[in-house]
mmCIF file of C-alpha atoms and ligand atoms in Angstrom:
data_model
loop_
_atom_site.group_PDB
_atom_site.id
_atom_site.type_symbol
_atom_site.label_atom_id
_atom_site.label_comp_id
_atom_site.label_asym_id
_atom_site.label_seq_id
_atom_site.Cartn_x
_atom_site.Cartn_y
_atom_site.Cartn_z
ATOM 1 C CA MET A 868 129.456 94.363 114.650
ATOM 2 C CA LYS A 869 133.172 93.786 114.294
ATOM 3 C CA VAL A 870 134.563 95.104 111.000
ATOM 4 C CA ARG A 871 137.504 92.985 109.859
ATOM 5 C CA SER A 872 140.438 94.608 108.132
ATOM 6 C CA TRP A 873 140.773 93.167 104.630
ATOM 7 C CA GLY A 874 143.410 93.336 101.889
ATOM 8 C CA LEU A 875 143.318 92.553 98.181
ATOM 9 C CA VAL A 876 146.160 91.441 95.896
ATOM 10 C CA GLY A 877 145.304 91.705 92.190
ATOM 11 C CA GLY A 878 141.831 92.745 91.088
ATOM 12 C CA GLY A 879 143.092 96.033 89.629
ATOM 13 C CA LYS A 880 141.140 98.442 87.459
ATOM 14 C CA GLY A 881 139.569 96.620 84.511
ATOM 15 C CA SER A 882 140.280 93.140 85.897
ATOM 16 C CA GLN A 883 137.563 90.553 85.455
ATOM 17 C CA ILE A 884 137.008 89.516 89.045
ATOM 18 C CA GLY A 885 138.327 92.337 91.292
ATOM 19 C CA GLY A 886 135.023 94.220 91.381
ATOM 20 C CA ALA A 887 133.011 91.164 92.441
ATOM 21 C CA HIS A 888 135.412 90.653 95.377
ATOM 22 C CA ARG A 889 135.224 94.289 96.487
ATOM 23 C CA ILE A 890 131.433 94.344 96.371
ATOM 24 C CA GLY A 891 131.093 90.856 97.858
ATOM 25 C CA ALA A 892 133.516 91.419 100.734
ATOM 26 C CA THR A 893 131.929 94.659 101.843
ATOM 27 C CA MET A 894 128.238 93.916 101.149
ATOM 28 C CA ASP A 895 127.382 93.002 104.751
ATOM 29 C CA GLY A 896 129.827 95.404 106.408
ATOM 30 C CA ALA A 897 131.931 92.593 107.890
ATOM 31 C CA PHE A 898 135.071 93.494 105.919
ATOM 32 C CA SER A 899 136.598 96.811 104.973
ATOM 33 C CA LEU A 900 139.292 97.267 102.312
ATOM 34 C CA ARG A 901 142.265 98.679 104.212
ATOM 35 C CA ALA A 902 145.256 97.567 102.119
ATOM 36 C CA GLY A 903 145.889 96.600 98.533
ATOM 37 C CA ALA A 904 148.483 95.722 95.897
ATOM 38 C CA LEU A 905 145.976 95.723 93.097
ATOM 39 C CA ASP A 906 147.930 95.754 89.877
ATOM 40 C CA ILE A 907 151.065 94.405 88.215
ATOM 41 C CA ASP A 908 151.807 98.061 87.439
ATOM 42 C CA PRO A 909 152.823 99.536 90.837
ATOM 43 C CA LYS A 910 151.695 103.097 90.109
ATOM 44 C CA ALA A 911 148.360 102.070 88.625
ATOM 45 C CA GLY A 912 147.715 99.696 91.551
ATOM 46 C CA ALA A 913 148.493 102.299 94.211
ATOM 47 C CA ALA A 914 146.438 104.975 92.445
ATOM 48 C CA TYR A 915 143.448 102.658 92.099
ATOM 49 C CA ALA A 916 143.662 101.614 95.763
ATOM 50 C CA ARG A 917 143.688 105.302 96.771
ATOM 51 C CA SER A 918 140.655 105.930 94.595
ATOM 52 C CA LEU A 919 138.861 103.152 96.502
ATOM 53 C CA GLY A 920 139.536 104.889 99.817
ATOM 54 C CA VAL A 921 142.633 102.962 100.947
ATOM 55 C CA ASP A 922 145.034 105.132 103.009
ATOM 56 C CA LYS A 923 148.124 106.295 101.124
ATOM 57 C CA ASP A 924 150.550 104.281 103.257
ATOM 58 C CA ARG A 925 148.577 101.075 102.612
ATOM 59 C CA ALA A 926 148.064 101.577 98.856
ATOM 60 C CA TYR A 927 151.052 99.435 97.937
ATOM 61 C CA GLY A 928 152.993 99.055 94.691
ATOM 62 C CA SER A 929 153.505 95.295 95.018
ATOM 63 C CA TRP A 930 152.386 92.382 97.177
ATOM 64 C CA GLN A 931 155.911 92.121 98.625
ATOM 65 C CA GLU A 932 155.677 95.754 99.825
ATOM 66 C CA MET A 933 152.213 95.025 101.179
ATOM 67 C CA LEU A 934 153.479 92.035 103.145
ATOM 68 C CA GLU A 935 156.301 94.063 104.689
ATOM 69 C CA GLY A 936 154.036 97.023 105.380
ATOM 70 C CA GLU A 937 151.299 94.964 107.032
ATOM 71 C CA ARG A 938 153.769 92.895 109.046
ATOM 72 C CA GLY A 939 155.115 96.060 110.621
ATOM 73 C CA ARG A 940 151.721 97.355 111.739
ATOM 74 C CA LYS A 941 149.893 96.980 115.031
ATOM 75 C CA ASP A 942 146.619 96.633 113.085
ATOM 76 C CA PRO A 943 147.491 94.443 110.095
ATOM 77 C CA ILE A 944 144.866 93.035 107.752
ATOM 78 C CA GLU A 945 143.158 89.915 109.071
ATOM 79 C CA LEU A 946 142.267 88.418 105.682
ATOM 80 C CA VAL A 947 143.798 88.816 102.226
ATOM 81 C CA THR A 948 142.171 87.868 98.941
ATOM 82 C CA VAL A 949 144.512 86.752 96.174
ATOM 83 C CA ALA A 950 142.971 87.529 92.764
ATOM 84 C CA THR A 951 146.069 87.545 90.563
ATOM 85 C CA PRO A 952 146.796 85.257 87.570
ATOM 86 C CA ASN A 953 146.990 81.565 88.426
ATOM 87 C CA ASN A 954 150.756 81.090 88.216
ATOM 88 C CA THR A 955 151.326 83.663 91.003
ATOM 89 C CA HIS A 956 148.922 82.161 93.579
ATOM 90 C CA TYR A 957 151.372 79.802 95.253
ATOM 91 C CA GLU A 958 154.073 82.254 96.255
ATOM 92 C CA ILE A 959 151.639 84.995 97.286
ATOM 93 C CA VAL A 960 149.428 82.688 99.393
ATOM 94 C CA LYS A 961 152.492 81.082 100.982
ATOM 95 C CA ALA A 962 153.949 84.464 101.960
ATOM 96 C CA PHE A 963 150.737 85.771 103.547
ATOM 97 C CA LEU A 964 150.054 82.524 105.430
ATOM 98 C CA GLU A 965 153.615 82.615 106.768
ATOM 99 C CA ALA A 966 152.902 86.137 108.025
ATOM 100 C CA GLY A 967 149.869 84.765 109.938
ATOM 101 C CA ILE A 968 147.193 86.277 107.679
ATOM 102 C CA HIS A 969 144.081 84.297 106.647
ATOM 103 C CA VAL A 970 143.720 83.848 102.885
ATOM 104 C CA LEU A 971 140.930 83.543 100.341
ATOM 105 C CA CYS A 972 142.607 82.489 97.087
ATOM 106 C CA GLU A 973 141.076 82.524 93.645
ATOM 107 C CA LYS A 974 140.804 79.223 91.786
ATOM 108 C CA PRO A 975 142.719 77.271 90.724
ATOM 109 C CA LEU A 976 144.604 77.231 94.023
ATOM 110 C CA THR A 977 147.977 76.397 92.440
ATOM 111 C CA MET A 978 149.550 75.103 89.256
ATOM 112 C CA THR A 979 150.729 71.788 90.775
ATOM 113 C CA VAL A 980 149.407 69.250 93.284
ATOM 114 C CA LYS A 981 152.664 69.486 95.253
ATOM 115 C CA GLU A 982 152.192 73.226 95.765
ATOM 116 C CA ALA A 983 148.549 72.784 96.796
ATOM 117 C CA LEU A 984 149.464 70.165 99.405
ATOM 118 C CA ALA A 985 152.279 72.364 100.713
ATOM 119 C CA LEU A 986 149.845 75.250 101.241
ATOM 120 C CA GLU A 987 147.437 73.002 103.124
ATOM 121 C CA LYS A 988 150.253 71.911 105.418
ATOM 122 C CA LEU A 989 151.364 75.489 105.972
ATOM 123 C CA ALA A 990 147.833 76.707 106.765
ATOM 124 C CA THR A 991 147.452 73.891 109.311
ATOM 125 C CA ARG A 992 150.843 74.659 110.900
ATOM 126 C CA LYS A 993 150.079 78.380 111.116
ATOM 127 C CA GLN A 994 146.462 77.710 112.200
ATOM 128 C CA ARG A 995 145.206 80.092 109.532
ATOM 129 C CA MET A 996 142.206 79.748 107.270
ATOM 130 C CA LEU A 997 142.838 79.021 103.611
ATOM 131 C CA ALA A 998 139.655 79.157 101.542
ATOM 132 C CA VAL A 999 139.429 78.882 97.758
ATOM 133 C CA ASN A 1000 136.928 81.033 95.915
ATOM 134 C CA PHE A 1001 134.594 78.569 94.299
ATOM 135 C CA GLY A 1002 132.141 81.427 94.593
ATOM 136 C CA TYR A 1003 129.169 79.698 92.955
ATOM 137 C CA THR A 1004 128.740 77.674 96.157
ATOM 138 C CA GLY A 1005 127.449 80.942 97.615
ATOM 139 C CA TYR A 1006 124.241 80.841 95.556
ATOM 140 C CA PRO A 1007 121.260 80.126 97.831
ATOM 141 C CA MET A 1008 119.665 77.651 95.410
ATOM 142 C CA VAL A 1009 122.924 75.715 95.020
ATOM 143 C CA ARG A 1010 122.870 75.466 98.801
ATOM 144 C CA GLU A 1011 119.270 74.222 98.551
ATOM 145 C CA ALA A 1012 120.366 71.480 96.150
ATOM 146 C CA ARG A 1013 123.061 70.459 98.641
ATOM 147 C CA ALA A 1014 120.555 70.393 101.496
ATOM 148 C CA MET A 1015 118.147 68.249 99.429
ATOM 149 C CA VAL A 1016 120.895 65.730 98.707
ATOM 150 C CA SER A 1017 122.117 65.532 102.295
ATOM 151 C CA SER A 1018 118.583 65.203 103.726
ATOM 152 C CA GLY A 1019 117.934 62.222 101.430
ATOM 153 C CA LYS A 1020 115.054 63.913 99.610
ATOM 154 C CA LEU A 1021 116.450 62.807 96.240
ATOM 155 C CA GLY A 1022 117.385 59.331 97.472
ATOM 156 C CA ALA A 1023 120.687 57.725 96.539
ATOM 157 C CA ILE A 1024 122.281 59.814 93.800
ATOM 158 C CA ARG A 1025 122.744 57.881 90.573
ATOM 159 C CA LEU A 1026 124.189 60.492 88.274
ATOM 160 C CA VAL A 1027 125.343 64.100 88.095
ATOM 161 C CA VAL A 1028 125.715 66.092 84.895
ATOM 162 C CA ALA A 1029 127.853 69.214 85.319
ATOM 163 C CA GLU A 1030 128.617 71.743 82.594
ATOM 164 C CA PHE A 1031 130.618 74.899 82.227
ATOM 165 C CA ALA A 1032 130.537 75.405 78.490
ATOM 166 C CA HIS A 1033 130.683 78.899 76.992
ATOM 167 C CA GLY A 1034 131.284 80.074 73.447
ATOM 168 C CA HIS A 1035 133.526 83.086 73.930
ATOM 169 C CA HIS A 1036 136.713 81.675 72.352
ATOM 170 C CA SER A 1037 135.036 80.369 69.218
ATOM 171 C CA ASP A 1038 136.353 82.826 66.667
ATOM 172 C CA ALA A 1039 139.442 81.392 64.970
ATOM 173 C CA ALA A 1040 140.384 84.941 63.940
ATOM 174 C CA ASP A 1041 140.623 85.796 67.638
ATOM 175 C CA ALA A 1042 143.073 83.002 68.451
ATOM 176 C CA ASP A 1043 146.095 85.321 68.302
ATOM 177 C CA ASN A 1044 144.526 88.015 70.450
ATOM 178 C CA PRO A 1045 146.951 88.299 73.447
ATOM 179 C CA ARG A 1046 144.030 88.239 75.932
ATOM 180 C CA VAL A 1047 143.000 84.838 74.567
ATOM 181 C CA ARG A 1048 146.292 83.321 73.358
ATOM 182 C CA TRP A 1049 147.988 82.919 76.758
ATOM 183 C CA ARG A 1050 145.147 80.707 77.977
ATOM 184 C CA TYR A 1051 146.091 78.015 75.450
ATOM 185 C CA ASP A 1052 149.851 78.280 75.988
ATOM 186 C CA PRO A 1053 151.168 75.604 78.410
ATOM 187 C CA GLN A 1054 154.044 77.895 79.475
ATOM 188 C CA GLN A 1055 151.529 80.323 80.954
ATOM 189 C CA ALA A 1056 148.378 78.298 81.587
ATOM 190 C CA GLY A 1057 149.879 74.962 82.725
ATOM 191 C CA VAL A 1058 148.566 71.523 81.733
ATOM 192 C CA SER A 1059 144.997 72.535 80.924
ATOM 193 C CA SER A 1060 143.028 75.498 79.631
ATOM 194 C CA VAL A 1061 139.240 75.382 79.701
ATOM 195 C CA LEU A 1062 139.002 72.582 82.262
ATOM 196 C CA ALA A 1063 141.344 74.371 84.705
ATOM 197 C CA ASP A 1064 139.675 77.730 84.105
ATOM 198 C CA CYS A 1065 135.979 76.841 83.904
ATOM 199 C CA GLY A 1066 135.347 73.096 84.214
ATOM 200 C CA ILE A 1067 136.612 72.932 87.787
ATOM 201 C CA HIS A 1068 133.848 75.284 88.919
ATOM 202 C CA ALA A 1069 131.247 72.766 87.721
ATOM 203 C CA LEU A 1070 133.143 69.767 89.082
ATOM 204 C CA GLN A 1071 133.739 71.382 92.477
ATOM 205 C CA MET A 1072 130.028 72.219 92.607
ATOM 206 C CA ALA A 1073 129.216 68.556 91.954
ATOM 207 C CA GLU A 1074 131.560 67.496 94.781
ATOM 208 C CA TRP A 1075 130.167 70.140 97.111
ATOM 209 C CA VAL A 1076 126.483 69.411 96.439
ATOM 210 C CA LEU A 1077 126.994 65.636 96.690
ATOM 211 C CA GLY A 1078 129.433 65.643 99.624
ATOM 212 C CA GLN A 1079 131.644 63.297 97.607
ATOM 213 C CA ARG A 1080 135.154 63.688 96.201
ATOM 214 C CA CYS A 1081 136.419 62.724 92.760
ATOM 215 C CA GLU A 1082 138.125 59.340 92.924
ATOM 216 C CA SER A 1083 139.080 58.526 89.321
ATOM 217 C CA LEU A 1084 138.366 59.901 85.881
ATOM 218 C CA SER A 1085 138.660 59.438 82.163
ATOM 219 C CA ALA A 1086 139.065 62.533 79.964
ATOM 220 C CA HIS A 1087 138.969 63.534 76.322
ATOM 221 C CA PHE A 1088 140.361 66.930 75.295
ATOM 222 C CA LEU A 1089 139.889 68.723 71.981
ATOM 223 C CA SER A 1090 141.788 71.695 70.591
ATOM 224 C CA THR A 1091 139.300 72.742 67.954
ATOM 225 C CA ILE A 1092 141.368 75.684 66.709
ATOM 226 C CA GLU A 1093 144.622 74.481 65.198
ATOM 227 C CA SER A 1094 147.003 77.011 66.774
ATOM 228 C CA ARG A 1095 145.867 76.026 70.302
ATOM 229 C CA GLU A 1096 148.159 73.671 72.159
ATOM 230 C CA LEU A 1097 145.827 73.246 75.134
ATOM 231 C CA GLU A 1098 142.201 72.096 75.054
ATOM 232 C CA ASP A 1099 139.277 74.386 74.281
ATOM 233 C CA ASP A 1100 136.796 71.559 74.941
ATOM 234 C CA ALA A 1101 136.904 68.819 77.568
ATOM 235 C CA SER A 1102 134.659 65.878 78.305
ATOM 236 C CA VAL A 1103 135.375 64.089 81.584
ATOM 237 C CA GLN A 1104 133.706 61.029 83.136
ATOM 238 C CA VAL A 1105 134.320 61.076 86.872
ATOM 239 C CA LEU A 1106 133.706 58.354 89.437
ATOM 240 C CA MET A 1107 133.106 59.940 92.848
ATOM 241 C CA ASP A 1108 134.153 58.262 96.092
ATOM 242 C CA GLY A 1109 130.516 57.707 97.121
ATOM 243 C CA GLY A 1110 129.926 55.696 93.958
ATOM 244 C CA THR A 1111 128.137 58.394 91.910
ATOM 245 C CA THR A 1112 129.157 59.051 88.312
ATOM 246 C CA CYS A 1113 129.625 62.651 87.219
ATOM 247 C CA ARG A 1114 129.647 63.567 83.529
ATOM 248 C CA LEU A 1115 131.398 66.876 83.002
ATOM 249 C CA TRP A 1116 131.493 68.960 79.831
ATOM 250 C CA SER A 1117 133.531 72.143 79.669
ATOM 251 C CA SER A 1118 134.020 74.181 76.526
ATOM 252 C CA ALA A 1119 135.095 77.567 75.224
ATOM 253 C CA VAL A 1120 133.746 76.986 71.721
ATOM 254 C CA ALA A 1121 130.055 76.324 72.440
ATOM 255 C CA ILE A 1122 128.738 79.157 70.272
ATOM 256 C CA GLY A 1123 125.495 80.504 71.676
ATOM 257 C CA HIS A 1124 126.266 79.493 75.246
ATOM 258 C CA GLN A 1125 126.794 82.622 77.347
ATOM 259 C CA HIS A 1126 128.003 81.707 80.835
ATOM 260 C CA GLY A 1127 127.083 78.059 80.588
ATOM 261 C CA LEU A 1128 127.444 76.768 84.172
ATOM 262 C CA THR A 1129 124.748 74.219 85.020
ATOM 263 C CA LEU A 1130 124.308 71.307 87.415
ATOM 264 C CA GLN A 1131 121.810 68.435 87.215
ATOM 265 C CA VAL A 1132 121.550 65.853 89.979
ATOM 266 C CA PHE A 1133 119.560 62.653 89.436
ATOM 267 C CA GLY A 1134 118.646 60.486 92.417
ATOM 268 C CA GLU A 1135 116.449 57.413 92.930
ATOM 269 C CA LYS A 1136 113.566 59.544 94.303
ATOM 270 C CA GLY A 1137 113.947 62.747 92.296
ATOM 271 C CA GLY A 1138 116.170 65.181 90.460
ATOM 272 C CA VAL A 1139 117.181 68.862 90.588
ATOM 273 C CA ALA A 1140 118.549 71.193 87.951
ATOM 274 C CA TRP A 1141 120.210 74.618 88.385
ATOM 275 C CA ALA A 1142 121.705 77.106 85.940
ATOM 276 C CA GLN A 1143 123.824 80.111 86.880
ATOM 277 C CA GLU A 1144 122.001 82.242 84.294
ATOM 278 C CA HIS A 1145 118.763 81.703 86.298
ATOM 279 C CA PRO A 1146 120.275 81.396 89.782
ATOM 280 C CA ASN A 1147 117.155 82.190 91.799
ATOM 281 C CA GLN A 1148 115.322 79.064 90.696
ATOM 282 C CA LEU A 1149 115.969 75.392 91.333
ATOM 283 C CA LEU A 1150 113.921 72.910 89.313
ATOM 284 C CA TYR A 1151 112.835 69.940 91.399
ATOM 285 C CA THR A 1152 111.078 66.862 90.062
ATOM 286 C CA ALA A 1153 110.020 64.040 92.397
ATOM 287 C CA LEU A 1154 109.718 60.586 90.819
ATOM 288 C CA ASN A 1155 106.495 60.374 88.744
ATOM 289 C CA LYS A 1156 105.485 63.949 89.708
ATOM 290 C CA PRO A 1157 105.374 67.196 87.740
ATOM 291 C CA THR A 1158 108.366 69.561 87.898
ATOM 292 C CA GLN A 1159 108.261 72.300 90.560
ATOM 293 C CA VAL A 1160 110.118 75.606 90.470
ATOM 294 C CA LEU A 1161 111.634 76.323 93.882
ATOM 295 C CA GLU A 1162 112.151 80.088 94.202
ATOM 296 C CA ARG A 1163 114.878 81.644 96.337
ATOM 297 C CA GLY A 1164 113.184 83.571 99.148
ATOM 298 C CA SER A 1165 110.026 81.431 99.221
ATOM 299 C CA ALA A 1166 108.813 79.378 102.189
ATOM 300 C CA GLY A 1167 110.013 75.905 103.093
ATOM 301 C CA LEU A 1168 113.665 76.135 102.063
ATOM 302 C CA SER A 1169 116.620 74.887 104.116
ATOM 303 C CA LYS A 1170 118.386 76.894 106.844
ATOM 304 C CA ASP A 1171 121.551 77.255 104.745
ATOM 305 C CA THR A 1172 119.461 78.680 101.890
ATOM 306 C CA VAL A 1173 117.556 81.056 104.155
ATOM 307 C CA ASP A 1174 120.815 82.196 105.836
ATOM 308 C CA SER A 1175 122.215 83.036 102.389
ATOM 309 C CA THR A 1176 119.277 85.126 101.205
ATOM 310 C CA ARG A 1177 119.254 88.903 101.561
ATOM 311 C CA ILE A 1178 116.221 90.183 99.677
ATOM 312 C CA ALA A 1179 112.616 89.083 99.233
ATOM 313 C CA VAL A 1180 111.326 86.504 96.775
ATOM 314 C CA GLY A 1181 110.942 87.832 93.243
ATOM 315 C CA HIS A 1182 113.821 90.327 93.447
ATOM 316 C CA PRO A 1183 116.729 88.706 91.631
ATOM 317 C CA GLU A 1184 119.970 88.142 93.535
ATOM 318 C CA GLY A 1185 123.081 87.421 91.526
ATOM 319 C CA MET A 1186 126.748 86.598 91.344
ATOM 320 C CA VAL A 1187 128.108 89.306 93.658
ATOM 321 C CA SER A 1188 125.599 88.236 96.333
ATOM 322 C CA ALA A 1189 126.941 84.690 95.970
ATOM 323 C CA PHE A 1190 130.495 86.013 96.540
ATOM 324 C CA ALA A 1191 129.117 88.011 99.483
ATOM 325 C CA ASN A 1192 127.848 84.743 100.981
ATOM 326 C CA VAL A 1193 131.356 83.293 100.805
ATOM 327 C CA TYR A 1194 132.660 86.395 102.609
ATOM 328 C CA ARG A 1195 129.829 86.232 105.155
ATOM 329 C CA ASP A 1196 130.750 82.620 105.871
ATOM 330 C CA LEU A 1197 134.419 83.583 106.175
ATOM 331 C CA ASP A 1198 133.484 86.225 108.735
ATOM 332 C CA LEU A 1199 131.269 83.799 110.680
ATOM 333 C CA ALA A 1200 133.818 80.983 110.460
ATOM 334 C CA LEU A 1201 136.573 83.282 111.753
ATOM 335 C CA GLY A 1202 134.243 83.942 114.675
ATOM 336 C CA GLY A 1203 133.969 80.190 115.354
ATOM 337 C CA ASN A 1204 130.675 79.394 113.597
ATOM 338 C CA LYS A 1205 130.961 75.725 112.568
ATOM 339 C CA ARG A 1206 127.916 75.710 110.283
ATOM 340 C CA ALA A 1207 129.359 78.569 108.215
ATOM 341 C CA ALA A 1208 132.790 76.898 108.181
ATOM 342 C CA ALA A 1209 131.203 73.733 106.778
ATOM 343 C CA ARG A 1210 129.734 75.734 103.887
ATOM 344 C CA LEU A 1211 133.030 77.339 102.879
ATOM 345 C CA PRO A 1212 134.964 76.098 99.868
ATOM 346 C CA THR A 1213 138.259 75.209 101.491
ATOM 347 C CA VAL A 1214 141.817 74.260 100.671
ATOM 348 C CA SER A 1215 140.586 70.641 100.370
ATOM 349 C CA ASP A 1216 138.294 71.683 97.505
ATOM 350 C CA GLY A 1217 141.226 73.537 95.963
ATOM 351 C CA ILE A 1218 143.484 70.479 96.210
ATOM 352 C CA SER A 1219 140.852 68.141 94.796
ATOM 353 C CA MET A 1220 140.403 70.362 91.740
ATOM 354 C CA VAL A 1221 144.172 70.723 91.088
ATOM 355 C CA LYS A 1222 144.375 66.919 91.287
ATOM 356 C CA ALA A 1223 141.419 66.548 88.914
ATOM 357 C CA VAL A 1224 142.995 68.879 86.348
ATOM 358 C CA HIS A 1225 146.300 66.973 86.380
ATOM 359 C CA ALA A 1226 144.578 63.583 86.275
ATOM 360 C CA ALA A 1227 142.428 64.724 83.338
ATOM 361 C CA ALA A 1228 145.428 66.062 81.393
ATOM 362 C CA LYS A 1229 147.182 62.720 81.957
ATOM 363 C CA SER A 1230 144.126 60.712 80.941
ATOM 364 C CA ALA A 1231 143.516 62.818 77.816
ATOM 365 C CA LYS A 1232 147.126 62.249 76.718
ATOM 366 C CA ALA A 1233 146.593 58.481 77.166
ATOM 367 C CA ASP A 1234 143.468 58.489 74.992
ATOM 368 C CA GLY A 1235 141.060 58.485 77.912
ATOM 369 C CA ARG A 1236 142.725 55.868 80.131
ATOM 370 C CA ARG A 1237 141.136 55.959 83.617
ATOM 371 C CA VAL A 1238 143.399 57.787 86.085
ATOM 372 C CA LYS A 1239 143.085 57.776 89.885
ATOM 373 C CA LEU A 1240 143.288 61.065 91.717
HETATM 374 N N1 NAD B 2131 135.829 82.545 90.962
HETATM 375 C C1 NAD B 2131 135.477 83.016 89.775
HETATM 376 O O1 NAD B 2131 134.315 82.961 89.401
HETATM 377 C C2 NAD B 2131 136.531 83.628 88.875
HETATM 378 C C3 NAD B 2131 136.169 84.327 87.728
HETATM 379 C C4 NAD B 2131 137.185 84.925 86.955
HETATM 380 C C5 NAD B 2131 138.520 84.775 87.313
HETATM 381 N N2 NAD B 2131 138.835 84.045 88.417
HETATM 382 C C6 NAD B 2131 140.236 83.861 88.851
HETATM 383 O O2 NAD B 2131 140.695 85.112 89.376
HETATM 384 C C7 NAD B 2131 142.076 85.295 89.070
HETATM 385 C C8 NAD B 2131 142.229 86.603 88.303
HETATM 386 O O3 NAD B 2131 141.508 86.499 87.097
HETATM 387 P P1 NAD B 2131 140.981 87.785 86.284
HETATM 388 O O4 NAD B 2131 140.152 87.203 85.203
HETATM 389 O O5 NAD B 2131 140.415 88.826 87.185
HETATM 390 O O6 NAD B 2131 142.355 88.282 85.644
HETATM 391 P P2 NAD B 2131 142.634 89.682 84.983
HETATM 392 O O7 NAD B 2131 143.797 89.470 84.070
HETATM 393 O O8 NAD B 2131 141.389 90.313 84.456
HETATM 394 O O9 NAD B 2131 143.131 90.570 86.235
HETATM 395 C C9 NAD B 2131 144.273 90.251 86.986
HETATM 396 C C10 NAD B 2131 144.616 91.439 87.874
HETATM 397 O O10 NAD B 2131 145.730 91.068 88.687
HETATM 398 C C11 NAD B 2131 146.757 92.083 88.564
HETATM 399 N N3 NAD B 2131 148.052 91.442 88.804
HETATM 400 C C12 NAD B 2131 148.721 90.593 87.994
HETATM 401 N N4 NAD B 2131 149.867 90.188 88.585
HETATM 402 C C13 NAD B 2131 149.920 90.810 89.791
HETATM 403 C C14 NAD B 2131 150.844 90.816 90.851
HETATM 404 N N5 NAD B 2131 151.959 90.100 90.811
HETATM 405 N N6 NAD B 2131 150.578 91.586 91.945
HETATM 406 C C15 NAD B 2131 149.436 92.324 92.003
HETATM 407 N N7 NAD B 2131 148.525 92.363 91.012
HETATM 408 C C16 NAD B 2131 148.757 91.621 89.934
HETATM 409 C C17 NAD B 2131 146.583 92.624 87.165
HETATM 410 O O11 NAD B 2131 147.203 93.896 87.006
HETATM 411 C C18 NAD B 2131 145.058 92.671 87.058
HETATM 412 O O12 NAD B 2131 144.553 93.824 87.693
HETATM 413 C C19 NAD B 2131 142.499 84.053 88.274
HETATM 414 O O13 NAD B 2131 143.091 83.138 89.153
HETATM 415 C C20 NAD B 2131 141.196 83.482 87.731
HETATM 416 O O14 NAD B 2131 141.240 82.084 87.545
HETATM 417 C C21 NAD B 2131 137.866 83.487 89.188
#
């Protein structure tokens, strides 16, 4: 098995998502962490990279040093993951693509639609892969839902209800905590807070499961805590280009909701429901029939689901395994596997979600006027 040389920018010690990338990328042995600029603090980043087994000369103090260092090598990294704060994605992704390195970028891809389109153009010109980490698409039972829609088992899809509503920014006393405050500051977070951070995961999942793109939308934003300039709750009605309506709710003030990502798809012949807090089960109800629980790892599931499953039925798989499926598909797609490439969340998904965020912010400002993407 070929082991691909992999680099990570961001994801330093204590970061929210760095660990999931390191475990996910290396779970199947297809990638090995060979270079990193892991932290905004150069010394801390280099020290952490060393502690993870990266050679001294590739444990860099900044992404600019990493770019120069890797460019000068005979064996540079093949893929870099960008897991830094959102407003840095554009320049880092652009620089690594220009150097001919494939990129997996964290969501949201960029802060503006113009930047997202420019990256797509650059990736095409350089013939390099640019994937965007909508990592929940890696869950086997989300893949099962997609297979059931595309096979026609649910019939024409009438309605999708997508949610990413958590309650972790509900405490008004916490509003000035620096770890929370920046998320509601347009200077740092851009035009949207909870929709850009969480809601796009649910909306991208709706697009991905349906095989449809968002066409137009109408949005209502709330800032339930007075000091917040950006929304901590968003309700968006989306018309998809295949004619399906998607109702999206995203919130940071839904007290009692823990993670809160769910997807429900309702067709003419049946419906499915999935929740990230119970990711190994997909509820399926055929018209006029009792509800069935489809278990990951059981018989009769689609090829994409089976390909994404590592351990036997009954043993829970979770979020890092879903990330590992994205990395497995990256590895296979780099090797020319078209089926894996078709499963990957790509730059097109990234662009669609940046467009959706900007359209929703515009619509919310205009009291819910419908805006085309
Ligand atoms: N796909 C998902 O499920 C998911 C979940 C959480 C976060 N994210 C995304 O991942 C990204 C990072 O989020 P997080 O929550 O881990 O943030 P975080 O603040 O917890 O960690 C960010 C890390 O990046 C480092 N960093 C910052 N600027 C840097 C720079 N210029 N060069 C190198 N390192 C730098 C920081 O030191 C820190 O280690 C964001 O884009 C976020 O939207 C995605």
